[in-house]
GROMACS .gro file of C-alpha atoms in nm:
model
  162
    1UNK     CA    1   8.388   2.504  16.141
    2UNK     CA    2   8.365   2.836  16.309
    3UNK     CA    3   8.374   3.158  16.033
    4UNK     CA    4   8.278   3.516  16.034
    5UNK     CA    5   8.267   3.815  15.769
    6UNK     CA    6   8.362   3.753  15.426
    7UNK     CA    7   8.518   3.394  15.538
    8UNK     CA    8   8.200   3.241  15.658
    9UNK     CA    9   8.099   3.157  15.247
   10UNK     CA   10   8.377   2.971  15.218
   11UNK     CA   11   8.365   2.775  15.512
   12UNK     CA   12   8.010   2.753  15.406
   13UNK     CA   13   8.066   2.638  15.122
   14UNK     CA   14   8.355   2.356  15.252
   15UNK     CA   15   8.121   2.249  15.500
   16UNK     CA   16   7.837   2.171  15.231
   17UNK     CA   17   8.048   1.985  14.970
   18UNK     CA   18   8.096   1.739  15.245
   19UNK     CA   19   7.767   1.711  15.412
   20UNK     CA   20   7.641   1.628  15.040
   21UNK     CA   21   7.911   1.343  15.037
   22UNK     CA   22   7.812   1.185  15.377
   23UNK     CA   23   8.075   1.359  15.654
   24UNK     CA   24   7.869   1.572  15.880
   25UNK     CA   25   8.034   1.926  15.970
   26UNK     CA   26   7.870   2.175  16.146
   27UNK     CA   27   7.911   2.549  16.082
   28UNK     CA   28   7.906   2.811  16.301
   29UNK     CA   29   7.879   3.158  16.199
   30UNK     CA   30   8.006   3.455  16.471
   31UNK     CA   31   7.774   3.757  16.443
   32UNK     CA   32   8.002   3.933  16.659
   33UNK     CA   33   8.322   3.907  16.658
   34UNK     CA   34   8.405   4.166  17.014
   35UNK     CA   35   8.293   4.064  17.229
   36UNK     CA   36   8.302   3.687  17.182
   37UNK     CA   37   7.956   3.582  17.304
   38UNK     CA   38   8.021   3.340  17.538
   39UNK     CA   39   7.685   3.125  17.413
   40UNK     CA   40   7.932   3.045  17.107
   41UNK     CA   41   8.165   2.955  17.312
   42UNK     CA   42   7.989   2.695  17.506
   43UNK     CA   43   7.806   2.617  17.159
   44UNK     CA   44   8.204   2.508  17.024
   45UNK     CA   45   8.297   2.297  17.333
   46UNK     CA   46   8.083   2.024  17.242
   47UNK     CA   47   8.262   1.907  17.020
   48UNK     CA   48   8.630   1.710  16.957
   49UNK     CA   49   8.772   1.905  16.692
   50UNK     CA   50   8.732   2.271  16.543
   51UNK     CA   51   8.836   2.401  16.241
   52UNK     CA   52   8.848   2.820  16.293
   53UNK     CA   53   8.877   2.999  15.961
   54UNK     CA   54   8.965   3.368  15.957
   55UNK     CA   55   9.078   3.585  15.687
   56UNK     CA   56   9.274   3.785  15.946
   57UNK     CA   57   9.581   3.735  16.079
   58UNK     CA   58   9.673   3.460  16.321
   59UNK     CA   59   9.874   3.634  16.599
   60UNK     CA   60   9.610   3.791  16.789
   61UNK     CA   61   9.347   3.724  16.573
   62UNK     CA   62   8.961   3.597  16.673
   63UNK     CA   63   9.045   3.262  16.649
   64UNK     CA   64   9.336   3.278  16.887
   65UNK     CA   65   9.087   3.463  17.146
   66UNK     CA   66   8.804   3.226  17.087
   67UNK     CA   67   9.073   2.885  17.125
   68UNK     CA   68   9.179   3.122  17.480
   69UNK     CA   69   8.791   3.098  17.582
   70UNK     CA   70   8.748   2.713  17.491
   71UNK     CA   71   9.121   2.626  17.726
   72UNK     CA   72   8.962   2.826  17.989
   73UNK     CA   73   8.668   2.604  18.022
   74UNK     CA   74   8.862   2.348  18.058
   75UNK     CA   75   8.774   2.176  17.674
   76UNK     CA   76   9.001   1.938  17.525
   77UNK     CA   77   9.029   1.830  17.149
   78UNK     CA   78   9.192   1.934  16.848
   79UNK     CA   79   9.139   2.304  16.740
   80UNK     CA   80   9.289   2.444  16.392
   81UNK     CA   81   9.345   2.751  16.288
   82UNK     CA   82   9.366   2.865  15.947
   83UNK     CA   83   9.435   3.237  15.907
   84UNK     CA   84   9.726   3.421  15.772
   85UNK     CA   85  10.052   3.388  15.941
   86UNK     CA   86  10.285   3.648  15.912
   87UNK     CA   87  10.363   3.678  15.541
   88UNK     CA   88  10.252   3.988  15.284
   89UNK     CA   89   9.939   3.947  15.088
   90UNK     CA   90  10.001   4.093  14.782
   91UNK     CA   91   9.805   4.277  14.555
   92UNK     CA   92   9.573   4.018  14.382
   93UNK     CA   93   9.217   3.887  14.371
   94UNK     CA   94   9.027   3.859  14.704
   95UNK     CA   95   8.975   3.439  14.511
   96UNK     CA   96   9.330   3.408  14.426
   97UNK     CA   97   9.431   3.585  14.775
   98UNK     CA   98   9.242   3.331  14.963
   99UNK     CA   99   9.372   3.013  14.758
  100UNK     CA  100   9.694   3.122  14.775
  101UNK     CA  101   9.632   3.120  15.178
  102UNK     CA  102   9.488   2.822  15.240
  103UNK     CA  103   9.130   3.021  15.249
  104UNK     CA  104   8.944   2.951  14.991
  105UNK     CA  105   8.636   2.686  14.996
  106UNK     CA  106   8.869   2.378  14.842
  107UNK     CA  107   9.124   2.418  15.073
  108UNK     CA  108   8.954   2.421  15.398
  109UNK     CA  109   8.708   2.136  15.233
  110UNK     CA  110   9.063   1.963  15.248
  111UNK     CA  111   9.130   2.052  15.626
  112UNK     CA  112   8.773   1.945  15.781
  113UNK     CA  113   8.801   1.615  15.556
  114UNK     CA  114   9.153   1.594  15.800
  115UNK     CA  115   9.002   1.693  16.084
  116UNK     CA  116   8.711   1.410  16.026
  117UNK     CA  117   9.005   1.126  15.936
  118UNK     CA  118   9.149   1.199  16.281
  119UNK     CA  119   8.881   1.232  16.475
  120UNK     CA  120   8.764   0.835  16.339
  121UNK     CA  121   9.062   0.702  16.446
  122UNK     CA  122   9.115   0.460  16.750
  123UNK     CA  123   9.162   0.631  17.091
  124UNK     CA  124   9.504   0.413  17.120
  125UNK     CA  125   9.578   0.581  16.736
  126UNK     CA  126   9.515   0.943  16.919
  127UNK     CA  127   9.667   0.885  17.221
  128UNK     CA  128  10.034   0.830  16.986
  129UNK     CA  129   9.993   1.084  16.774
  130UNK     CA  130   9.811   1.378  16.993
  131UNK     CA  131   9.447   1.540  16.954
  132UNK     CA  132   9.534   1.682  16.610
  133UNK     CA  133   9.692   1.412  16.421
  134UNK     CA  134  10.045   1.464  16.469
  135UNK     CA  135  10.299   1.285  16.657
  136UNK     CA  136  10.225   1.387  17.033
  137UNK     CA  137  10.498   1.549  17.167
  138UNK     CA  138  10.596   1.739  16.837
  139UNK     CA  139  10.690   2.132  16.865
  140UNK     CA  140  10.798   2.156  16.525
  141UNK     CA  141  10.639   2.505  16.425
  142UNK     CA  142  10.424   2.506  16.104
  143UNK     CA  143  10.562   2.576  15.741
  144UNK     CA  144  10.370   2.834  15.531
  145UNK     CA  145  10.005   2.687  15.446
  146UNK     CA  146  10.006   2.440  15.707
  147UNK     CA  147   9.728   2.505  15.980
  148UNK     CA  148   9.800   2.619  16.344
  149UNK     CA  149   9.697   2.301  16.604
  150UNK     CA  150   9.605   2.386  16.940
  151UNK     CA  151   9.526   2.075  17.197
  152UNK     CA  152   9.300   2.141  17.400
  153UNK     CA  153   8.994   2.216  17.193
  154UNK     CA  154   8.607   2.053  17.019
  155UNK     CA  155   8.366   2.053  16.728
  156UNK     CA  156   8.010   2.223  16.597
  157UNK     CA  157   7.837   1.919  16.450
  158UNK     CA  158   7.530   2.114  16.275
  159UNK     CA  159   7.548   2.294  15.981
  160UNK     CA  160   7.338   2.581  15.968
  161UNK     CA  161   7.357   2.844  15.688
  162UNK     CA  162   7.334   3.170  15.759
   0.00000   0.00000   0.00000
């Protein structure tokens, strides 16, 4: 899971309720989020599959810069986005806000325990239905509260607070 800002406790949080229940995720926290520093960068592409978690938007947001740096060196795997995607926010709580987005700590504890069911599967399982889970070859764009897959991508196995 890579976080920053605000985000990063809920990610934080997501990434311990599974490490207490046996499925290793590793968090990484970006202390700066312009420049990307490129030691994060190479710090992401060692693994298979990344979960990026931004309270910002997802059309040019960090995320889609940071999944631009992993493609150009050349890393393949599954990377997700969750961010928000072209809809109003409106006035609420900053907790009901992020549930309502697919943000908050339960709902991204829902998206790495995805990420870690497709990244058991058999290589002959991945090869037919792509990097991310889905049937390769689908273009289908995603429906509100889905998350954003990007092939060609991996994941941070430690989890570090901070």
């Amino acid at each position: 899971v890579i976080s920053y800002g605000r985000e990063f406790a809920q990610a934080y949080e997501a990434a311990e309720r599974l490490n207490r229940r046996g499925t290793p995720v590793a968090l990484l926290k970006l202390g700066r989020i312009n420049p990307i520093d490129e030691t994060c960068v190479k710090l992401a592409a060692q693994y298979d599959a990344i979960l990026f978690a931004e309270e910002g938007i997802l059309q040019g947001g960090v995320a889609e810069h940071f999944g631009l740096r992993l493609q150009r060196r050349g890393w393949q795997g599954c990377y997700r986005v969750t961010a928000v995607d072209g809809v109003f926010v409106p006035q609420a709580t900053v907790a009901s806000s992020l549930a309502r987005l697919g943000l908050d700590a339960g709902s991204l504890e829902k998206r790495l325990q995805q990420l870690d069911d497709m990244r058991t599967r058999s290589d002959a399982d991945k090869e037919e239905i792509g990097p991310c889970g889905d049937r390769a070859g689908t273009d289908r764009e995603p429906r509100e509260g889905e998350d954003h897959d990007y092939a060609g991508a991996r994941v941070c196995q430690q989890s570090k607070g901070g």
